[in-house]
């Protein structure tokens, strides 16, 4: 990879230098767009028009500093039109480009919010379901009917290029995604990420930003950034909205939520509360063959788990404008999720094709999870023209889990006659995780096209986990020493970064470097095992964006990232399925490192094609360790290979007619696995998946939507997966004087969203089938009242993101 990295950086350097030389002396028009509070207006659409016939010459988008420019302009008369959602369209005066003239710098443009217009004037702006930018893709969730009533974990399952595997959100080369809320990383993974995403209903979310190459400002963890943008409000006063949703199908789902916001001149108060209740099944079938000499053992496991879950989630806080340029705020976010899980498992065992025995396992779990997150934040602008920006976050998170399980095993012969006394177990498993985090970020605007960011962050994690595994003997429960344990994990990460943004000619350059020092101690007291590690890493990133002609924007990017295991993936506790099946964590699991390269072309700020290469060292995945002699297999995670992925992505939205739009996404990839175990043959596989969204505007108030998802057979980790496809559809109608909306949707219409796989890894000969409850008919009603243009709270989610993400349970839990 060193040769690849050096070669790629040389290409980047040559690319930048070539563009710098090529642009010397060219004519152009440049300027800056600001909001009503004189802050940079990023992502504004800027059009260069010919005067006086308004012929479109070129289009661009303002960058994060509000800067825009046009190059290679022929002599003539021009004017500029600027448009940004939520603001009035702005037209400049006429500019004359003459022979021999230099570049023209326009005065700064200050946009005016739409709510300043007269009430009699109705302004509408069309927002596409998918918006393609050179540096990210935006999914406007509020435009999706099928997403109505769903939580954000379900919504992400249909986001282009995103895969949800169990409770893991994967992005860019199948790596764990870095998750952010309103630009502030929350990085939850596993069980805690799932709980957080479930606490956000789709009605609260405006859009999802898919960023494949996040800058050094963000934590180095994760394979790309997924930023969830909550809905904005725009004026003084109050606003209340409520959403009610009910779903039936594979059992049921229900949620009820209310969101309140009040803003005075200097103070903004906000709060929300969501209650959810659901009962969702999960089916899991596993068939294993073990061959020793001439003899073959056959184990067929049939598992059904039903989770009855309630969730009480709240989010509250306040912002205070200390001065026109300084704000402080706090956020308190928390949830309680009591759950009852009923597990029923039957294992049929045969030797050489002859039925031998049947084991049934019944389990009841009572689980309670409580989580409180505290955030105190500050943001201030200093100096002339607000060129200095300082922000700070302090976070504390307290996570508590209590889980009590009662297990019973019964043993029968093939005729169904009980052959021995049942086995009874009682498992008590508490867990406490505390996370402390503090960070400071500084931005210096150097010029209309240049800025530098720098910052530091310190985080600390204490995770304390116990398991008391008891077996009933003569009517009394006694500890089982081999399954009882106490696991303590402590981690401290110190990080710093610098990020530089500039333009050389028509090439936009963002380059950064992040340094992270990690100290981690893992202690398992039974048996006494200690893994004490400390490592330092550098994570460079660079992105070049260059407009070519009037229609194309090319992007060349590279970054290096790390994916650390979830805390529970390190926990060596044993989860009991039946006497022949267990799952456990791996205290010696190492982080994996990812190098990601991409070359992309964005056409007409609408279509996008991207070529990518991802190299992952110490790739870890879920594996199965099987003891042929005893027949026992254990699910765990292990660093099994180095993995290379070559990919092609295409995003193509089309307007078939004014009332029929199609948004299509295609992904082609070729993966290669170089396994660390010399007895495992290296693997390679091809994959193709597509997601098609069709929306129909039947009338101004009545709309419909149809979604289709398809993936070919492929290979991931150690499993060969069969093809998968599923369809969803819905319709919506605006009612109650445009203040209410009712939606009807059906997910996984044909109940085909199933994971089917087999593996021949090492001594395994296994087939599996996993089917969660996915088919539901959902009715959602949304109603809003109060000031419909109320300004939103200043968006903060703190700096403990990456640590919180790893509080999630192991994907090996059952």
XYZ file of N, CA, C and O in Angstrom, residues 501-622:
488
model
N -8.228 24.489 3.382
C -9.069 24.563 2.189
C -8.662 25.788 1.374
O -8.510 26.891 1.906
N -8.468 25.582 0.043
C -8.108 26.694 -0.824
C -8.541 26.397 -2.247
O -9.072 25.316 -2.541
N -8.315 27.357 -3.121
C -8.553 27.174 -4.552
C -7.322 27.590 -5.318
O -6.719 28.625 -5.046
N -6.963 26.746 -6.278
C -5.890 27.075 -7.212
C -6.520 27.072 -8.589
O -6.846 26.027 -9.140
N -6.735 28.248 -9.121
C -7.465 28.348 -10.376
C -8.885 27.860 -10.184
O -9.615 28.311 -9.303
N -9.278 26.901 -10.998
C -10.632 26.344 -10.901
C -10.672 25.079 -10.056
O -11.689 24.394 -10.022
N -9.564 24.764 -9.374
C -9.499 23.543 -8.576
C -9.672 23.857 -7.102
O -8.902 24.635 -6.526
N -10.684 23.264 -6.501
C -10.958 23.404 -5.082
C -10.215 22.296 -4.341
O -10.386 21.117 -4.655
N -9.384 22.661 -3.349
C -8.531 21.692 -2.659
C -8.815 21.727 -1.166
O -8.823 22.783 -0.546
N -9.044 20.558 -0.600
C -9.154 20.403 0.847
C -8.188 19.311 1.269
O -8.280 18.178 0.791
N -7.252 19.647 2.145
C -6.251 18.679 2.605
C -6.159 18.753 4.115
O -6.219 19.832 4.702
N -6.026 17.589 4.744
C -5.967 17.575 6.196
C -5.165 16.416 6.728
O -4.875 15.440 6.030
N -4.803 16.534 7.996
C -4.071 15.471 8.684
C -4.590 15.390 10.116
O -4.672 16.395 10.816
N -4.940 14.181 10.525
C -5.417 13.946 11.887
C -4.477 12.963 12.569
O -4.047 11.972 11.955
N -4.153 13.238 13.829
C -3.304 12.350 14.620
C -4.103 11.863 15.821
O -4.781 12.653 16.484
N -4.033 10.558 16.090
C -4.751 9.982 17.221
C -3.833 9.041 18.006
O -3.206 8.152 17.421
N -3.764 9.264 19.312
C -3.046 8.386 20.226
C -4.074 7.626 21.057
O -4.897 8.216 21.743
N -4.025 6.293 20.992
C -4.998 5.452 21.681
C -4.316 4.642 22.768
O -3.268 4.024 22.533
N -4.908 4.660 23.965
C -4.471 3.808 25.066
C -5.667 2.932 25.438
O -6.742 3.445 25.748
N -5.493 1.611 25.443
C -6.595 0.693 25.737
C -6.126 -0.440 26.627
O -5.045 -1.006 26.412
N -6.953 -0.761 27.631
C -6.664 -1.863 28.532
C -7.886 -2.762 28.627
O -8.981 -2.300 28.937
N -7.708 -4.054 28.351
C -8.792 -5.018 28.387
C -8.434 -6.088 29.422
O -7.412 -6.761 29.292
N -9.292 -6.260 30.429
C -9.014 -7.213 31.494
C -10.200 -8.139 31.681
O -11.326 -7.692 31.911
N -9.942 -9.440 31.555
C -10.930 -10.472 31.846
C -10.440 -11.242 33.071
O -9.350 -11.794 33.063
N -11.250 -11.246 34.154
C -10.794 -11.783 35.430
C -10.979 -13.296 35.567
O -10.479 -13.894 36.524
N -11.713 -13.935 34.650
C -11.904 -15.382 34.765
C -11.955 -16.002 33.367
O -13.007 -16.004 32.725
N -10.845 -16.518 32.845
C -9.534 -16.533 33.495
C -8.879 -15.158 33.432
O -9.328 -14.285 32.691
N -7.812 -14.986 34.211
C -7.149 -13.685 34.294
C -6.353 -13.434 33.016
O -5.288 -14.004 32.805
N -6.912 -12.597 32.142
C -6.262 -12.254 30.874
C -6.241 -10.747 30.731
O -7.254 -10.074 30.982
N -5.099 -10.205 30.320
C -4.950 -8.767 30.160
C -4.378 -8.480 28.781
O -3.385 -9.093 28.373
N -5.013 -7.560 28.065
C -4.492 -7.089 26.786
C -4.346 -5.570 26.899
O -5.334 -4.836 26.937
N -3.114 -5.110 27.026
C -2.841 -3.682 27.212
C -2.181 -3.163 25.938
O -1.086 -3.598 25.582
N -2.829 -2.261 25.231
C -2.311 -1.779 23.957
C -2.248 -0.263 23.940
O -3.047 0.429 24.585
N -1.308 0.250 23.197
C -1.171 1.684 22.983
C -0.629 1.870 21.574
O 0.351 1.227 21.195
N -1.296 2.724 20.793
C -0.834 2.916 19.420
C -1.133 4.340 18.951
O -2.093 4.983 19.377
N -0.250 4.811 18.086
C -0.344 6.161 17.523
C -0.524 6.038 16.013
O 0.148 5.234 15.366
N -1.451 6.828 15.453
C -1.707 6.763 14.014
C -1.910 8.149 13.429
O -2.438 9.059 14.081
N -1.495 8.275 12.155
C -1.762 9.474 11.372
C -2.785 9.135 10.290
O -2.713 8.070 9.668
N -3.726 10.061 10.077
C -4.803 9.822 9.120
C -4.892 11.010 8.155
O -5.552 12.012 8.440
N -4.218 10.917 6.993
C -4.287 12.002 6.015
C -5.570 11.920 5.187
O -6.169 10.857 5.023
N -5.986 13.054 4.654
C -7.121 13.105 3.723
C -6.906 14.263 2.765
O -6.338 15.299 3.134
N -7.351 14.073 1.541
C -7.233 15.130 0.538
C -8.355 14.967 -0.482
O -8.768 13.853 -0.807
N -8.848 16.103 -0.943
C -9.915 16.097 -1.943
C -9.715 17.269 -2.901
O -9.509 18.404 -2.469
N -9.748 16.967 -4.197
C -9.639 17.978 -5.241
C -10.912 17.966 -6.070
O -11.344 16.908 -6.530
N -11.511 19.141 -6.260
C -12.716 19.273 -7.081
C -12.436 20.318 -8.157
O -12.055 21.448 -7.854
N -12.644 19.930 -9.413
C -12.379 20.860 -10.520
C -13.515 20.818 -11.532
O -13.939 19.753 -11.984
N -14.031 22.000 -11.856
C -15.029 22.096 -12.897
C -14.377 22.072 -14.273
O -13.371 22.747 -14.512
N -14.947 21.271 -15.161
C -14.452 21.162 -16.539
C -15.597 21.540 -17.462
O -16.624 20.851 -17.516
N -15.442 22.643 -18.157
C -16.536 23.125 -18.991
C -17.670 23.634 -18.120
O -17.495 24.038 -16.974
N -18.854 23.591 -18.660
C -20.011 24.103 -17.952
C -20.818 23.008 -17.265
O -21.735 23.312 -16.503
N -20.491 21.741 -17.527
C -21.383 20.675 -17.076
C -20.733 19.654 -16.156
O -21.443 18.914 -15.474
N -19.408 19.572 -16.132
C -18.746 18.511 -15.379
C -17.959 19.071 -14.202
O -17.346 20.130 -14.283
N -17.984 18.328 -13.092
C -17.126 18.597 -11.947
C -16.463 17.277 -11.541
O -17.139 16.331 -11.140
N -15.138 17.232 -11.659
C -14.384 16.030 -11.330
C -13.854 16.122 -9.904
O -13.408 17.188 -9.462
N -13.915 15.005 -9.200
C -13.448 14.934 -7.820
C -12.436 13.808 -7.682
O -12.683 12.678 -8.107
N -11.284 14.123 -7.094
C -10.248 13.141 -6.821
C -9.977 13.179 -5.322
O -9.695 14.251 -4.763
N -10.073 12.040 -4.642
C -9.970 12.075 -3.177
C -9.274 10.831 -2.641
O -9.249 9.770 -3.272
N -8.705 11.003 -1.439
C -8.064 9.906 -0.710
C -8.213 10.169 0.778
O -8.116 11.311 1.238
N -8.461 9.110 1.568
C -8.366 9.235 3.013
C -7.973 7.905 3.634
O -8.137 6.837 3.028
N -7.454 7.988 4.830
C -7.103 6.807 5.623
C -7.917 6.865 6.905
O -7.991 7.916 7.551
N -8.536 5.739 7.281
C -9.419 5.731 8.434
C -9.196 4.465 9.258
O -8.512 3.521 8.821
N -9.800 4.455 10.437
C -9.696 3.316 11.350
C -11.101 2.902 11.776
O -12.003 3.741 11.885
N -11.291 1.607 11.996
C -12.564 1.095 12.508
C -12.257 0.268 13.744
O -11.681 -0.815 13.654
N -12.626 0.816 14.911
C -12.367 0.125 16.181
C -13.534 -0.795 16.515
O -14.678 -0.488 16.201
N -13.277 -1.899 17.203
C -14.368 -2.809 17.566
C -15.342 -2.159 18.544
O -14.974 -1.277 19.327
N -16.601 -2.596 18.500
C -17.549 -2.232 19.547
C -17.025 -2.770 20.880
O -16.343 -3.781 20.928
N -17.395 -2.109 21.971
C -16.934 -2.565 23.280
C -17.389 -3.998 23.563
O -16.647 -4.806 24.119
N -18.622 -4.324 23.171
C -19.128 -5.668 23.447
C -18.528 -6.718 22.511
O -18.562 -7.910 22.819
N -17.969 -6.305 21.376
C -17.254 -7.251 20.521
C -15.953 -7.711 21.183
O -15.384 -8.744 20.807
N -15.467 -6.932 22.160
C -14.259 -7.302 22.899
C -14.585 -8.121 24.144
O -13.690 -8.734 24.729
N -15.832 -8.114 24.536
C -16.264 -8.756 25.779
C -16.289 -10.279 25.617
O -17.038 -10.805 24.802
N -15.500 -11.029 26.414
C -15.415 -12.485 26.205
C -16.579 -13.272 26.806
O -16.534 -14.510 26.814
N -17.617 -12.615 27.287
C -18.740 -13.337 27.872
C -19.393 -14.254 26.838
O -19.429 -13.949 25.650
N -19.959 -15.352 27.335
C -20.586 -16.342 26.468
C -22.097 -16.134 26.474
O -22.721 -16.075 27.538
N -22.687 -15.993 25.280
C -24.147 -15.974 25.124
C -24.584 -17.358 24.689
O -24.067 -17.908 23.712
N -25.528 -17.919 25.408
C -25.929 -19.321 25.237
C -27.109 -19.408 24.276
O -28.117 -18.727 24.452
N -26.969 -20.235 23.240
C -28.066 -20.481 22.308
C -28.651 -21.861 22.566
O -29.838 -22.018 22.803
N -27.785 -22.871 22.515
C -28.157 -24.226 22.917
C -26.847 -24.943 23.275
O -25.768 -24.342 23.192
N -26.881 -26.216 23.714
C -25.628 -26.872 24.137
C -24.566 -26.979 23.049
O -23.404 -27.270 23.360
N -24.944 -26.756 21.784
C -23.981 -26.858 20.691
C -23.720 -25.520 19.994
O -23.010 -25.489 18.988
N -24.279 -24.428 20.506
C -24.128 -23.136 19.837
C -24.000 -22.022 20.875
O -24.841 -21.887 21.767
N -22.922 -21.233 20.748
C -22.659 -20.120 21.642
C -22.212 -18.914 20.809
O -21.860 -19.053 19.636
N -22.208 -17.750 21.445
C -21.551 -16.594 20.841
C -20.745 -15.891 21.917
O -21.087 -15.950 23.107
N -19.655 -15.256 21.520
C -18.773 -14.616 22.489
C -17.998 -13.496 21.822
O -17.885 -13.440 20.587
N -17.440 -12.589 22.639
C -16.571 -11.537 22.117
C -15.131 -12.006 22.065
O -14.781 -13.090 22.524
N -14.280 -11.152 21.507
C -12.865 -11.478 21.330
C -12.031 -10.339 21.926
O -11.891 -9.285 21.314
N -11.483 -10.528 23.144
C -10.733 -9.430 23.787
C -9.450 -9.067 23.060
O -8.854 -8.031 23.346
N -9.024 -9.890 22.113
C -7.794 -9.611 21.377
C -8.069 -9.122 19.954
O -7.168 -9.084 19.113
N -9.310 -8.745 19.695
C -9.676 -8.218 18.382
C -8.987 -6.869 18.157
O -9.016 -5.985 19.018
N -8.361 -6.711 16.999
C -7.621 -5.488 16.680
C -8.469 -4.576 15.783
O -9.360 -5.044 15.072
N -8.203 -3.270 15.787
C -8.898 -2.381 14.842
C -8.460 -2.664 13.414
O -7.379 -3.219 13.178
N -9.296 -2.301 12.465
C -8.929 -2.438 11.062
C -8.675 -1.049 10.474
O -9.271 -0.064 10.895
N -7.765 -0.989 9.497
C -7.365 0.275 8.877
C -7.790 0.271 7.409
O -7.612 -0.725 6.711
N -8.319 1.404 6.965
C -8.909 1.493 5.636
C -8.255 2.628 4.854
O -8.170 3.769 5.351
N -7.793 2.340 3.641
C -7.333 3.359 2.697
C -8.344 3.414 1.560
O -8.632 2.397 0.922
N -8.889 4.621 1.315
C -9.973 4.766 0.343
C -9.589 5.800 -0.710
O -9.179 6.923 -0.386
N -9.702 5.411 -1.991
C -9.405 6.278 -3.124
C -10.669 6.395 -3.989
O -11.375 5.406 -4.180
N -10.912 7.582 -4.547
C -12.084 7.735 -5.407
C -11.832 8.804 -6.482
O -11.230 9.849 -6.216
N -12.306 8.522 -7.686
C -12.333 9.481 -8.789
C -13.771 9.529 -9.281
O -14.343 8.508 -9.657
N -14.366 10.734 -9.259
C -15.791 10.862 -9.583
C -16.024 12.010 -10.550
O -15.259 12.975 -10.605
N -17.107 11.879 -11.329
C -17.555 12.937 -12.248
C -19.014 13.255 -11.925
O -19.867 12.362 -11.949
N -19.267 14.512 -11.613
C -20.636 14.977 -11.380
C -21.068 15.791 -12.598
O -20.412 16.766 -12.967
N -22.182 15.392 -13.206
C -22.638 15.992 -14.457
C -23.926 16.758 -14.200
O -24.902 16.215 -13.658
N -23.911 18.046 -14.563
C -25.076 18.920 -14.422
C -25.574 18.995 -12.976
O -26.761 19.236 -12.721
N -24.654 18.800 -12.024
C -25.011 18.804 -10.594
C -26.210 17.885 -10.362
O -27.094 18.164 -9.549
N -26.244 16.762 -11.057
C -27.396 15.876 -10.985
C -26.996 14.409 -11.094
O -27.426 13.589 -10.296
N -26.171 14.095 -12.095
C -25.743 12.719 -12.306
C -24.320 12.543 -11.768
O -23.513 13.463 -11.825
N -24.033 11.346 -11.271
C -22.696 11.110 -10.728
C -22.244 9.688 -11.013
O -23.009 8.740 -10.855
N -20.967 9.568 -11.413
C -20.322 8.267 -11.588
C -19.000 8.312 -10.844
O -18.264 9.302 -10.943
N -18.685 7.265 -10.079
C -17.482 7.270 -9.256
C -16.784 5.920 -9.322
O -17.418 4.865 -9.187
N -15.466 5.952 -9.557
C -14.609 4.778 -9.470
C -13.864 4.830 -8.134
O -13.366 5.890 -7.750
N -13.783 3.695 -7.440
C -13.150 3.702 -6.129
C -12.314 2.447 -5.911
O -12.516 1.416 -6.563
N -11.378 2.567 -4.966
C -10.581 1.434 -4.524
C -10.446 1.519 -3.005
O -10.073 2.568 -2.469
N -10.778 0.436 -2.314
C -10.702 0.388 -0.855
C -9.790 -0.752 -0.451
O -9.991 -1.902 -0.872
N -8.782 -0.454 0.368
C -7.879 -1.479 0.893
C -8.002 -1.489 2.411
O -7.757 -0.479 3.067
N -8.404 -2.630 2.959
C -8.608 -2.764 4.401
C -7.609 -3.763 4.959
O -7.570 -4.926 4.536
N -6.795 -3.306 5.914
C -5.853 -4.177 6.605
C -6.449 -4.627 7.931
O -7.122 -3.856 8.628
N -6.206 -5.889 8.298
C -6.771 -6.494 9.513
C -8.291 -6.438 9.496
O -8.930 -6.169 10.516
N -8.872 -6.700 8.339
C -10.326 -6.731 8.190
C -10.921 -7.727 9.176
O -10.500 -8.882 9.258
N -11.896 -7.260 9.980
C -12.554 -8.192 10.896
C -14.020 -8.360 10.530
O -14.666 -7.452 10.024
N -14.525 -9.565 10.812
C -15.896 -9.896 10.475
C -16.372 -11.000 11.415
O -15.585 -11.596 12.153
N -17.659 -11.286 11.380
C -18.223 -12.375 12.167
C -17.812 -13.717 11.563
O -17.962 -13.931 10.367
